[in-house]
mmCIF file of C-alpha atoms and ligand atoms in Angstrom:
data_model
loop_
_atom_site.group_PDB
_atom_site.id
_atom_site.type_symbol
_atom_site.label_atom_id
_atom_site.label_comp_id
_atom_site.label_asym_id
_atom_site.label_seq_id
_atom_site.Cartn_x
_atom_site.Cartn_y
_atom_site.Cartn_z
ATOM 1 C CA UNK A 1 -14.851 -3.515 9.190
ATOM 2 C CA UNK A 2 -11.710 -5.661 9.110
ATOM 3 C CA UNK A 3 -8.363 -3.863 9.007
ATOM 4 C CA UNK A 4 -5.367 -5.802 7.694
ATOM 5 C CA UNK A 5 -1.814 -4.401 8.268
ATOM 6 C CA UNK A 6 0.614 -5.566 5.614
ATOM 7 C CA UNK A 7 4.392 -5.067 5.453
ATOM 8 C CA UNK A 8 5.464 -2.762 2.682
ATOM 9 C CA UNK A 9 7.492 -4.001 -0.339
ATOM 10 C CA UNK A 10 8.079 -7.651 -1.109
ATOM 11 C CA UNK A 11 5.683 -9.021 1.475
ATOM 12 C CA UNK A 12 2.835 -6.801 0.230
ATOM 13 C CA UNK A 13 3.511 -7.859 -3.390
ATOM 14 C CA UNK A 14 3.558 -11.545 -2.503
ATOM 15 C CA UNK A 15 0.461 -11.252 -0.253
ATOM 16 C CA UNK A 16 -1.638 -9.731 -3.075
ATOM 17 C CA UNK A 17 -2.654 -13.103 -4.616
ATOM 18 C CA UNK A 18 -3.908 -14.302 -1.214
ATOM 19 C CA UNK A 19 -5.920 -11.118 -0.752
ATOM 20 C CA UNK A 20 -7.269 -11.283 -4.339
ATOM 21 C CA UNK A 21 -8.458 -14.851 -3.860
ATOM 22 C CA UNK A 22 -10.463 -13.576 -0.888
ATOM 23 C CA UNK A 23 -11.940 -10.805 -3.052
ATOM 24 C CA UNK A 24 -9.733 -8.154 -1.528
ATOM 25 C CA UNK A 25 -8.108 -5.905 -4.135
ATOM 26 C CA UNK A 26 -6.788 -2.484 -3.096
ATOM 27 C CA UNK A 27 -8.555 0.319 -4.976
ATOM 28 C CA UNK A 28 -5.356 2.391 -5.033
ATOM 29 C CA UNK A 29 -1.739 1.376 -5.681
ATOM 30 C CA UNK A 30 0.312 2.149 -2.561
ATOM 31 C CA UNK A 31 3.418 2.835 -4.763
ATOM 32 C CA UNK A 32 1.735 5.814 -6.397
ATOM 33 C CA UNK A 33 -0.915 6.822 -3.845
ATOM 34 C CA UNK A 34 -0.118 8.668 -0.592
ATOM 35 C CA UNK A 35 -3.151 7.394 1.277
ATOM 36 C CA UNK A 36 -2.245 5.434 4.385
ATOM 37 C CA UNK A 37 -5.501 3.547 4.582
ATOM 38 C CA UNK A 38 -6.377 1.720 1.328
ATOM 39 C CA UNK A 39 -9.942 0.895 0.601
ATOM 40 C CA UNK A 40 -10.486 -2.403 -1.213
ATOM 41 C CA UNK A 41 -12.974 -4.106 -3.520
ATOM 42 C CA UNK A 42 -14.554 -5.460 -0.341
ATOM 43 C CA UNK A 43 -16.440 -2.821 1.590
ATOM 44 C CA UNK A 44 -15.804 -4.540 4.884
ATOM 45 C CA UNK A 45 -11.985 -4.744 4.485
ATOM 46 C CA UNK A 46 -9.362 -2.037 4.484
ATOM 47 C CA UNK A 47 -5.543 -2.341 4.259
ATOM 48 C CA UNK A 48 -2.784 -0.392 5.975
ATOM 49 C CA UNK A 49 0.577 -0.783 4.258
ATOM 50 C CA UNK A 50 3.290 -0.078 6.823
ATOM 51 C CA UNK A 51 6.831 -0.772 7.830
ATOM 52 C CA UNK A 52 7.437 -4.394 8.604
ATOM 53 C CA UNK A 53 8.518 -3.740 12.205
ATOM 54 C CA UNK A 54 5.292 -1.828 12.889
ATOM 55 C CA UNK A 55 2.892 -4.597 11.819
ATOM 56 C CA UNK A 56 2.979 -6.600 15.099
ATOM 57 C CA UNK A 57 2.478 -3.365 17.077
ATOM 58 C CA UNK A 58 -0.590 -2.348 15.109
ATOM 59 C CA UNK A 59 -2.059 -5.863 15.525
ATOM 60 C CA UNK A 60 -1.127 -6.177 19.179
ATOM 61 C CA UNK A 61 -2.928 -2.918 20.087
ATOM 62 C CA UNK A 62 -5.940 -3.741 17.887
ATOM 63 C CA UNK A 63 -5.325 -0.853 15.445
ATOM 64 C CA UNK A 64 -5.397 -3.645 12.843
ATOM 65 C CA UNK A 65 -7.361 -6.869 13.324
ATOM 66 C CA UNK A 66 -4.984 -8.905 11.245
ATOM 67 C CA UNK A 67 -1.414 -8.522 9.956
ATOM 68 C CA UNK A 68 1.015 -10.056 7.449
ATOM 69 C CA UNK A 69 4.633 -9.899 8.593
ATOM 70 C CA UNK A 70 7.895 -11.876 8.443
ATOM 71 C CA UNK A 71 8.752 -14.370 11.201
ATOM 72 C CA UNK A 72 11.988 -12.372 11.700
ATOM 73 C CA UNK A 73 9.973 -9.332 12.746
ATOM 74 C CA UNK A 74 7.442 -11.305 14.835
ATOM 75 C CA UNK A 75 10.196 -13.082 16.775
ATOM 76 C CA UNK A 76 12.034 -9.821 17.419
ATOM 77 C CA UNK A 77 8.777 -8.160 18.555
ATOM 78 C CA UNK A 78 7.852 -11.035 20.880
ATOM 79 C CA UNK A 79 4.842 -12.655 19.263
ATOM 80 C CA UNK A 80 3.147 -14.120 22.336
ATOM 81 C CA UNK A 81 0.815 -11.150 22.335
ATOM 82 C CA UNK A 82 -0.634 -12.203 18.964
ATOM 83 C CA UNK A 83 -2.185 -15.296 17.400
ATOM 84 C CA UNK A 84 -0.159 -16.626 14.511
ATOM 85 C CA UNK A 85 -2.512 -19.098 12.831
ATOM 86 C CA UNK A 86 -0.992 -19.392 9.332
ATOM 87 C CA UNK A 87 2.356 -19.613 7.618
ATOM 88 C CA UNK A 88 1.675 -18.043 4.193
ATOM 89 C CA UNK A 89 5.060 -19.369 2.920
ATOM 90 C CA UNK A 90 5.795 -16.123 1.076
ATOM 91 C CA UNK A 91 8.817 -13.772 1.120
ATOM 92 C CA UNK A 92 10.955 -16.743 2.139
ATOM 93 C CA UNK A 93 14.555 -16.083 3.123
ATOM 94 C CA UNK A 94 17.051 -16.990 5.889
ATOM 95 C CA UNK A 95 18.246 -15.137 8.922
ATOM 96 C CA UNK A 96 21.966 -15.709 9.033
ATOM 97 C CA UNK A 97 25.232 -14.631 10.455
ATOM 98 C CA UNK A 98 27.721 -13.329 7.898
ATOM 99 C CA UNK A 99 31.358 -12.375 8.128
ATOM 100 C CA UNK A 100 33.987 -10.834 5.794
ATOM 101 C CA UNK A 101 35.585 -13.397 3.409
ATOM 102 C CA UNK A 102 38.827 -14.800 4.659
ATOM 103 C CA UNK A 103 38.602 -12.869 7.968
ATOM 104 C CA UNK A 104 40.716 -14.311 10.846
ATOM 105 C CA UNK A 105 38.662 -15.326 13.924
ATOM 106 C CA UNK A 106 37.941 -12.228 15.945
ATOM 107 C CA UNK A 107 39.938 -11.609 19.139
ATOM 108 C CA UNK A 108 37.957 -11.187 22.351
ATOM 109 C CA UNK A 109 34.309 -10.419 22.513
ATOM 110 C CA UNK A 110 32.464 -10.812 19.202
ATOM 111 C CA UNK A 111 30.885 -7.609 17.923
ATOM 112 C CA UNK A 112 27.671 -8.176 15.968
ATOM 113 C CA UNK A 113 25.790 -5.532 14.006
ATOM 114 C CA UNK A 114 22.124 -6.146 13.434
ATOM 115 C CA UNK A 115 18.618 -4.788 13.586
ATOM 116 C CA UNK A 116 17.536 -8.037 15.279
ATOM 117 C CA UNK A 117 18.964 -7.239 18.711
ATOM 118 C CA UNK A 118 16.864 -9.621 20.853
ATOM 119 C CA UNK A 119 17.064 -12.503 18.379
ATOM 120 C CA UNK A 120 20.829 -12.141 18.071
ATOM 121 C CA UNK A 121 21.296 -11.841 21.839
ATOM 122 C CA UNK A 122 19.357 -15.060 22.344
ATOM 123 C CA UNK A 123 21.153 -16.872 19.550
ATOM 124 C CA UNK A 124 24.667 -16.126 20.827
ATOM 125 C CA UNK A 125 23.714 -16.594 24.511
ATOM 126 C CA UNK A 126 22.227 -20.043 23.701
ATOM 127 C CA UNK A 127 25.639 -20.984 22.254
ATOM 128 C CA UNK A 128 27.658 -19.618 25.184
ATOM 129 C CA UNK A 129 29.227 -16.993 22.916
ATOM 130 C CA UNK A 130 29.994 -13.598 24.487
ATOM 131 C CA UNK A 131 28.688 -11.064 21.964
ATOM 132 C CA UNK A 132 28.312 -7.302 21.993
ATOM 133 C CA UNK A 133 25.240 -6.529 19.911
ATOM 134 C CA UNK A 134 25.291 -3.180 18.019
ATOM 135 C CA UNK A 135 21.884 -2.007 16.873
ATOM 136 C CA UNK A 136 21.675 -0.670 13.315
ATOM 137 C CA UNK A 137 18.589 0.322 11.300
ATOM 138 C CA UNK A 138 19.927 -0.587 7.857
ATOM 139 C CA UNK A 139 22.949 -1.327 5.660
ATOM 140 C CA UNK A 140 24.209 -3.924 8.149
ATOM 141 C CA UNK A 141 26.670 -5.197 5.454
ATOM 142 C CA UNK A 142 28.633 -1.973 5.876
ATOM 143 C CA UNK A 143 29.488 -2.643 9.538
ATOM 144 C CA UNK A 144 32.265 -5.241 9.102
ATOM 145 C CA UNK A 145 33.727 -3.384 6.146
ATOM 146 C CA UNK A 146 34.449 -0.256 8.198
ATOM 147 C CA UNK A 147 35.487 -2.023 11.444
ATOM 148 C CA UNK A 148 32.227 -1.430 13.383
ATOM 149 C CA UNK A 149 31.556 -5.148 13.847
ATOM 150 C CA UNK A 150 33.113 -8.584 13.267
ATOM 151 C CA UNK A 151 29.901 -10.111 12.096
ATOM 152 C CA UNK A 152 26.328 -9.234 11.072
ATOM 153 C CA UNK A 153 22.966 -10.877 11.562
ATOM 154 C CA UNK A 154 20.686 -10.186 8.630
ATOM 155 C CA UNK A 155 18.254 -11.640 6.120
ATOM 156 C CA UNK A 156 19.765 -13.471 3.144
ATOM 157 C CA UNK A 157 17.837 -14.396 0.053
ATOM 158 C CA UNK A 158 20.014 -14.809 -3.092
ATOM 159 C CA UNK A 159 23.241 -13.927 -1.237
ATOM 160 C CA UNK A 160 23.947 -11.195 -3.814
ATOM 161 C CA UNK A 161 24.107 -8.383 -1.250
ATOM 162 C CA UNK A 162 26.631 -10.292 0.850
ATOM 163 C CA UNK A 163 28.736 -11.200 -2.217
ATOM 164 C CA UNK A 164 28.720 -7.623 -3.484
ATOM 165 C CA UNK A 165 30.183 -6.523 -0.171
ATOM 166 C CA UNK A 166 32.797 -9.302 0.104
ATOM 167 C CA UNK A 167 30.936 -11.044 2.928
ATOM 168 C CA UNK A 168 29.969 -14.681 3.209
ATOM 169 C CA UNK A 169 27.069 -16.383 5.016
ATOM 170 C CA UNK A 170 28.137 -18.424 8.029
ATOM 171 C CA UNK A 171 25.393 -19.887 10.292
ATOM 172 C CA UNK A 172 21.719 -20.244 9.734
ATOM 173 C CA UNK A 173 19.724 -18.758 12.623
ATOM 174 C CA UNK A 174 16.317 -19.583 11.172
ATOM 175 C CA UNK A 175 14.318 -19.922 7.994
ATOM 176 C CA UNK A 176 11.960 -16.993 7.521
ATOM 177 C CA UNK A 177 8.546 -16.725 5.856
ATOM 178 C CA UNK A 178 5.614 -14.378 6.258
ATOM 179 C CA UNK A 179 2.827 -15.241 8.659
ATOM 180 C CA UNK A 180 -0.767 -14.131 9.172
ATOM 181 C CA UNK A 181 -1.188 -12.771 12.677
ATOM 182 C CA UNK A 182 -4.423 -11.919 14.436
ATOM 183 C CA UNK A 183 -5.274 -9.630 17.374
ATOM 184 C CA UNK A 184 -6.444 -11.747 20.253
ATOM 185 C CA UNK A 185 -9.647 -9.717 21.023
ATOM 186 C CA UNK A 186 -10.559 -9.467 17.301
ATOM 187 C CA UNK A 187 -10.279 -13.228 17.043
ATOM 188 C CA UNK A 188 -13.209 -13.375 19.525
ATOM 189 C CA UNK A 189 -15.203 -10.312 18.499
ATOM 190 C CA UNK A 190 -14.922 -10.765 14.736
ATOM 191 C CA UNK A 191 -14.591 -14.527 14.716
ATOM 192 C CA UNK A 192 -16.847 -15.246 11.833
ATOM 193 C CA UNK A 193 -15.198 -12.825 9.403
ATOM 194 C CA UNK A 194 -11.692 -13.821 10.436
ATOM 195 C CA UNK A 195 -12.394 -17.525 10.305
ATOM 196 C CA UNK A 196 -13.775 -17.141 6.760
ATOM 197 C CA UNK A 197 -10.696 -15.173 5.681
ATOM 198 C CA UNK A 198 -8.413 -17.753 7.235
ATOM 199 C CA UNK A 199 -10.164 -20.545 5.279
ATOM 200 C CA UNK A 200 -9.782 -18.574 2.043
ATOM 201 C CA UNK A 201 -6.081 -18.060 2.692
ATOM 202 C CA UNK A 202 -5.667 -21.744 3.523
ATOM 203 C CA UNK A 203 -7.376 -22.664 0.215
ATOM 204 C CA UNK A 204 -4.969 -20.390 -1.710
ATOM 205 C CA UNK A 205 -2.019 -21.925 0.108
ATOM 206 C CA UNK A 206 -3.168 -25.468 -0.626
ATOM 207 C CA UNK A 207 -3.496 -24.706 -4.338
ATOM 208 C CA UNK A 208 0.121 -23.581 -4.607
HETATM 209 P P1 AMP B 1 19.854 -10.954 -1.252
HETATM 210 O O1 AMP B 1 20.865 -10.030 -1.812
HETATM 211 O O2 AMP B 1 18.901 -11.480 -2.265
HETATM 212 O O3 AMP B 1 20.477 -12.056 -0.389
HETATM 213 O O4 AMP B 1 18.923 -10.082 -0.273
HETATM 214 C C1 AMP B 1 19.416 -9.587 0.897
HETATM 215 C C2 AMP B 1 18.893 -8.179 1.168
HETATM 216 O O5 AMP B 1 17.499 -8.144 0.998
HETATM 217 C C3 AMP B 1 19.161 -7.836 2.587
HETATM 218 O O6 AMP B 1 19.362 -6.473 2.715
HETATM 219 C C4 AMP B 1 17.880 -8.244 3.296
HETATM 220 O O7 AMP B 1 17.645 -7.458 4.423
HETATM 221 C C5 AMP B 1 16.816 -8.035 2.191
HETATM 222 N N1 AMP B 1 15.835 -9.147 2.214
HETATM 223 C C6 AMP B 1 15.986 -10.379 1.645
HETATM 224 N N2 AMP B 1 14.919 -11.121 1.788
HETATM 225 C C7 AMP B 1 14.021 -10.357 2.413
HETATM 226 C C8 AMP B 1 12.681 -10.569 2.922
HETATM 227 N N3 AMP B 1 11.998 -11.690 2.717
HETATM 228 N N4 AMP B 1 12.081 -9.566 3.535
HETATM 229 C C9 AMP B 1 12.694 -8.435 3.787
HETATM 230 N N5 AMP B 1 13.976 -8.146 3.364
HETATM 231 C C10 AMP B 1 14.624 -9.124 2.722
#
């Protein structure tokens, strides 16, 4: 049995064609079904659809053999514990800093609100910028509007969320896309099945 952990939401939706080309179609729709393990049209493959930040943890500990997660989440987790053999080039967006429109430069130490604490710390430290990182779990855009932070680090796709909150993107930290990750022990123990799946995903990618 192969277990694949997939991030909920946009990544799951965009991963479906890759899975379908490999003959893997979930029997139930996770939007309407409360089951946490989804059986698929392949008897030897099951899916777990979980929060993005939990995907690397499931794969690292071998609770899932493979995972599909954004590079943002993998970098924040510390991906050296996993193999990352394939960029699926889906759910593409940018990790950026953003600030209120027309804001004067902040005085003193920069306060940054983000859920990407480690990535933000590294980014500002590499640039010699003294920053106080404030961990939030959501609605980062709110932080500068209510004086909690000078700046945010968050994912930007269309930029609509920033615009709607009178913020503007500043610096690109990195381009983000979703990657296939593999548990290191599973790569050895289930090599044949994983190698075949990888080839199928690569074929789908090449046809795009
Ligand atoms: P947008 O308004 O299109 O720029 O999208 C920004 C919002 O969507 C932010 O709240 C992001 O955290 C979220 N977002 C954008 N792209 C992604 C992605 N690929 N994966 C997860 N969240 C995303």
